[in-house]
C-alpha positions as MATLAB code, in Angstrom:
seq = 'XXXXXXXXXXXXXXXXXXXXXXXXXXXXXXXXXXXXXXXXXXXXXXXXXXXXXXXXXXXXXXXXXXXXXXXXXXXXXXXXXXXXXXXXXXXXXXXXXXXXXXXXXXXXXXXXXXXXXXXXXXXXXXXXXXXXXXXXXXXXXXXXXXXXXXXXXXXXXXXXXXXXXXXXXXXXXXXXXXXXXXXXXXXXXXXXXXXXXXXXXXXXXXXXXXXXXXXXXXXXXXXXXXXXXXXXXXXXXXXXXXXXXXXXXXXXXXXXXXXXXXXXXXXXX';
ca = [
       0.009   -0.013    0.012;
       2.845    2.324    0.859;
       4.573    1.723   -2.488;
       1.312    2.390   -4.290;
       0.817    5.715   -2.473;
       4.387    6.778   -3.268;
       3.993    5.806   -6.983;
       0.625    7.614   -7.127;
       2.063   10.891   -5.731;
       5.059   10.615   -8.046;
       2.968   10.319  -11.166;
       0.471   12.914   -9.905;
       3.381   15.330   -9.435;
       4.585   14.635  -12.964;
       1.089   15.030  -14.488;
       0.304   18.263  -12.758;
       3.781   19.636  -13.459;
       3.437   18.893  -17.131;
       0.122   20.722  -17.571;
       1.164   23.696  -15.504;
       4.201   24.524  -17.721;
       3.940   27.835  -19.648;
       3.579   26.386  -23.109;
       0.925   23.838  -22.096;
      -1.098   26.462  -20.232;
      -0.970   28.831  -23.191;
      -2.010   26.051  -25.621;
      -4.925   25.034  -23.385;
      -6.126   28.640  -23.224;
      -5.956   28.953  -27.045;
      -7.765   25.728  -27.640;
     -10.450   26.576  -25.053;
     -10.777   30.079  -26.534;
     -11.166   28.687  -30.056;
     -13.740   26.148  -28.881;
     -15.848   28.658  -26.871;
     -15.555   31.187  -29.729;
     -17.662   28.935  -31.941;
     -20.666   29.629  -29.786;
     -22.244   33.083  -30.197;
     -23.122   33.186  -26.530;
     -19.611   32.364  -25.438;
     -17.666   34.165  -28.103;
     -16.581   36.991  -25.810;
     -15.196   34.532  -23.234;
     -13.510   32.609  -26.044;
     -11.810   35.768  -27.425;
     -10.652   36.694  -23.902;
      -9.090   33.185  -23.360;
      -7.414   33.286  -26.777;
      -5.932   36.790  -26.161;
      -4.766   35.745  -22.654;
      -3.085   32.668  -24.138;
      -1.336   34.775  -26.859;
      -0.244   37.438  -24.335;
       1.115   34.892  -21.876;
       2.996   33.018  -24.618;
       4.543   36.363  -25.821;
       5.584   37.225  -22.233;
       7.069   33.815  -21.362;
       8.951   33.925  -24.660;
      10.424   37.381  -23.966;
      14.119   37.529  -22.978;
      13.695   40.114  -20.251;
      10.594   38.495  -18.742;
      12.333   35.137  -18.648;
      15.483   36.612  -17.091;
      13.351   38.342  -14.421;
      11.749   34.887  -13.630;
      14.903   32.749  -13.536;
      17.626   35.139  -12.265;
      16.446   35.243   -8.616;
      16.614   31.414   -8.564;
      20.025   31.171  -10.178;
      21.477   33.884   -7.957;
      20.596   32.053   -4.774;
      23.913   30.166   -4.699;
      27.089   31.706   -6.226;
      29.141   29.795   -8.750;
      32.502   28.386   -7.823;
      35.000   30.941   -9.361;
      37.886   30.140  -11.635;
      40.355   27.729  -10.064;
      43.881   28.884  -10.830;
      46.395   26.207  -11.626;
      48.696   25.445   -8.667;
      46.611   27.438   -6.166;
      44.658   25.549   -3.449;
      40.883   25.731   -3.629;
      38.812   27.399   -0.938;
      38.698   25.380    2.333;
      35.020   24.413    1.884;
      35.730   22.943   -1.513;
      39.051   21.391   -0.461;
      37.258   19.423    2.203;
      34.892   17.712   -0.191;
      35.454   13.904   -0.540;
      32.809   13.503   -3.239;
      31.475   15.496   -6.169;
      27.778   14.633   -6.827;
      26.272   15.356  -10.274;
      22.478   15.229  -10.625;
      21.046   13.812  -13.799;
      19.740   16.039  -16.627;
      18.950   13.757  -19.579;
      20.549   12.520  -22.733;
      19.731   11.297  -26.211;
      20.634    7.996  -27.813;
      22.383    8.104  -31.231;
      24.731    5.318  -32.304;
      28.196    6.549  -33.208;
      28.101    9.723  -31.096;
      30.384   10.350  -28.180;
      28.883   10.581  -24.695;
      29.540   14.291  -24.534;
      27.523   14.742  -27.793;
      24.626   12.691  -26.512;
      24.206   14.562  -23.243;
      21.527   17.270  -22.985;
      23.042   20.774  -22.713;
      22.262   20.932  -18.945;
      23.870   17.518  -18.367;
      26.993   18.479  -20.315;
      27.398   21.697  -18.373;
      26.994   19.784  -15.083;
      29.593   17.158  -15.891;
      32.152   19.675  -17.198;
      31.705   21.611  -13.950;
      32.233   18.410  -11.944;
      35.380   17.541  -13.889;
      36.706   21.126  -13.277;
      36.258   20.609   -9.539;
      37.766   17.118   -9.540;
      40.908   18.392  -11.135;
      41.678   20.299   -7.924;
      40.316   17.519   -5.683;
      42.678   14.566   -6.551;
      41.304   12.403   -3.718;
      37.596   13.040   -4.309;
      35.284   10.647   -5.997;
      32.647   11.399   -8.584;
      29.028   10.284   -8.063;
      26.825   10.400  -11.205;
      23.092    9.956  -11.164;
      20.347    9.119  -13.578;
      18.179    6.056  -14.403;
      17.664    4.339  -17.731;
      14.746    3.089  -19.789;
      15.785   -0.526  -19.877;
      16.806   -0.366  -23.549;
      19.752    2.030  -23.481;
      22.620    2.774  -21.076;
      21.507    4.628  -17.915;
      21.953    8.413  -17.743;
      24.521    7.813  -14.964;
      26.489    5.642  -17.402;
      26.463    8.360  -20.049;
      27.691   10.928  -17.499;
      30.422    8.507  -16.463;
      31.527    7.978  -20.044;
      31.618   11.762  -20.578;
      33.680   12.171  -17.444;
      36.119    9.464  -18.504;
      36.520   11.171  -21.938;
      37.393   14.377  -20.067;
      40.167   12.696  -18.127;
      38.467   11.246  -14.971;
      39.600    7.704  -14.180;
      36.750    5.171  -14.023;
      37.903    3.914  -10.631;
      36.921    7.292   -9.148;
      33.266    7.032  -10.277;
      30.308    5.790   -8.302;
      26.748    5.333   -9.739;
      23.210    6.169   -8.702;
      21.096    4.650  -11.493;
      17.735    3.903   -9.761;
      16.708    7.339   -8.504;
      13.678    8.737  -10.294;
      13.863   12.331   -9.081;
      15.855   14.732   -6.936;
      14.337   13.505   -3.709;
      15.384    9.849   -4.551;
      18.851   11.178   -5.459;
      19.224   12.841   -2.037;
      18.483    9.598   -0.199;
      20.709    7.533   -2.503;
      23.554   10.054   -1.956;
      23.100    9.869    1.814;
      23.653    6.102    1.701;
      26.896    6.547   -0.348;
      28.576    9.511    1.359;
      27.430    9.150    4.961;
      28.633   12.247    6.812;
      31.517   13.052    4.424;
      31.494   16.577    2.958;
      30.618   16.726   -0.701;
      30.106   19.162   -3.596;
      26.630   19.136   -5.210;
      26.585   20.020   -8.948;
      23.359   20.724  -10.783;
      21.922   23.494  -12.915;
      21.771   26.859  -11.215;
      18.012   27.085  -11.664;
      17.653   23.611  -10.044;
      20.027   24.270   -7.077;
      17.698   25.824   -4.485;
      15.227   22.925   -4.610;
      18.057   20.397   -4.656;
      19.779   21.879   -1.648;
      16.519   21.866    0.278;
      15.855   18.191   -0.435;
      19.457   17.220    0.313;
      19.417   19.070    3.623;
      16.086   17.439    4.549;
      17.818   14.117    3.890;
      20.331   15.046    6.634;
      23.132   16.172    4.312;
      25.119   19.438    4.113;
      26.092   19.808    0.449;
      28.406   22.527   -0.884;
      26.324   24.046   -3.704;
      28.308   24.220   -6.963;
      25.849   25.498   -9.587;
      26.433   25.075  -13.291;
      24.417   25.628  -16.529;
      23.510   29.250  -15.824;
      20.866   30.579  -18.247;
      20.539   34.178  -16.974;
      23.455   36.250  -18.261;
      22.500   39.673  -17.002;
      25.403   41.689  -18.522;
      24.697   40.774  -22.143;
      24.486   43.685  -24.612;
      21.045   44.874  -25.580;
      19.737   43.921  -28.999;
      16.388   44.839  -30.562;
      15.856   41.160  -31.250;
      15.575   40.690  -27.514;
      12.186   42.325  -27.590;
      10.730   39.587  -29.736;
       9.740   36.082  -28.656;
      12.297   33.287  -28.916;
      12.537   29.639  -27.873;
      15.520   30.040  -25.407;
      13.494   32.608  -23.477;
      10.445   30.249  -23.317;
      12.790   27.524  -22.056;
      14.133   29.810  -19.347;
      10.645   30.731  -18.253;
       9.719   27.068  -18.197;
      12.613   26.185  -15.917;
      11.666   29.080  -13.630;
       8.008   28.061  -13.367;
       8.910   24.419  -12.997;
      11.288   25.020  -10.136;
       8.903   27.357   -8.290;
       6.147   24.741   -8.548;
       8.587   22.016   -7.418;
       9.686   24.088   -4.435;
       6.057   24.715   -3.547;
       5.366   20.985   -3.725;
       8.164   20.053   -1.323;
       7.254   22.996    0.963;
       3.700   21.716    1.169;
       5.093   18.325    2.207;
       7.388   19.891    4.863;
      10.645   19.052    3.063;
      12.292   22.474    2.852;
];
């Protein structure tokens, strides 16, 4: 019964999360508006829903709106600065015995290297982890991510990418059964115990990750990667028009806020 309840909440979270994303909300509003607009008595409501969907889609796809949504999340934890060759890292980083990389997805294309199969967020995360491991010669790498039963697990793809970037396989540990960040936090706790470790994930995912890891009794050193909000970029008139990268930034921002709300409601922050 307990396993059924856990599975039910997991898939409920996934289902609600999917339909509350910006693009899906806008599409639903447009479809509902079109449908209601066919009826003379509901045409005004239909036009209102359609205009709302168009306006929201424009806003979520605007660079400056998306930056305003995601920047406060990404700025919560500062990035690890450049690590100069020959200089010791900061004490908090030097103490880390593990570098934990959370999964971010990959494709499957025969003939491609692991680094070319990783999703952009995953590639950024593993590159950051390798950067840290180069100044932590005694630390071990923990990679996470399940598989679909037909292809190598995501953890395996991260491991292959790390090896291609110079990390010895003997330094790598795997978490390949965790379905989400909460599962990853518990699996990490079983591997690292009380040892200090660096936690690497996308900057927009870090606040929720840290909350879940701390709730699991861990004290990670946040090492964000994959920053999407670059606030010092030069202005361009094209920035005023909708674009897909901005819609993606808005989607991550909405997703993480909803995810944080979910764990807050469950008392896990």
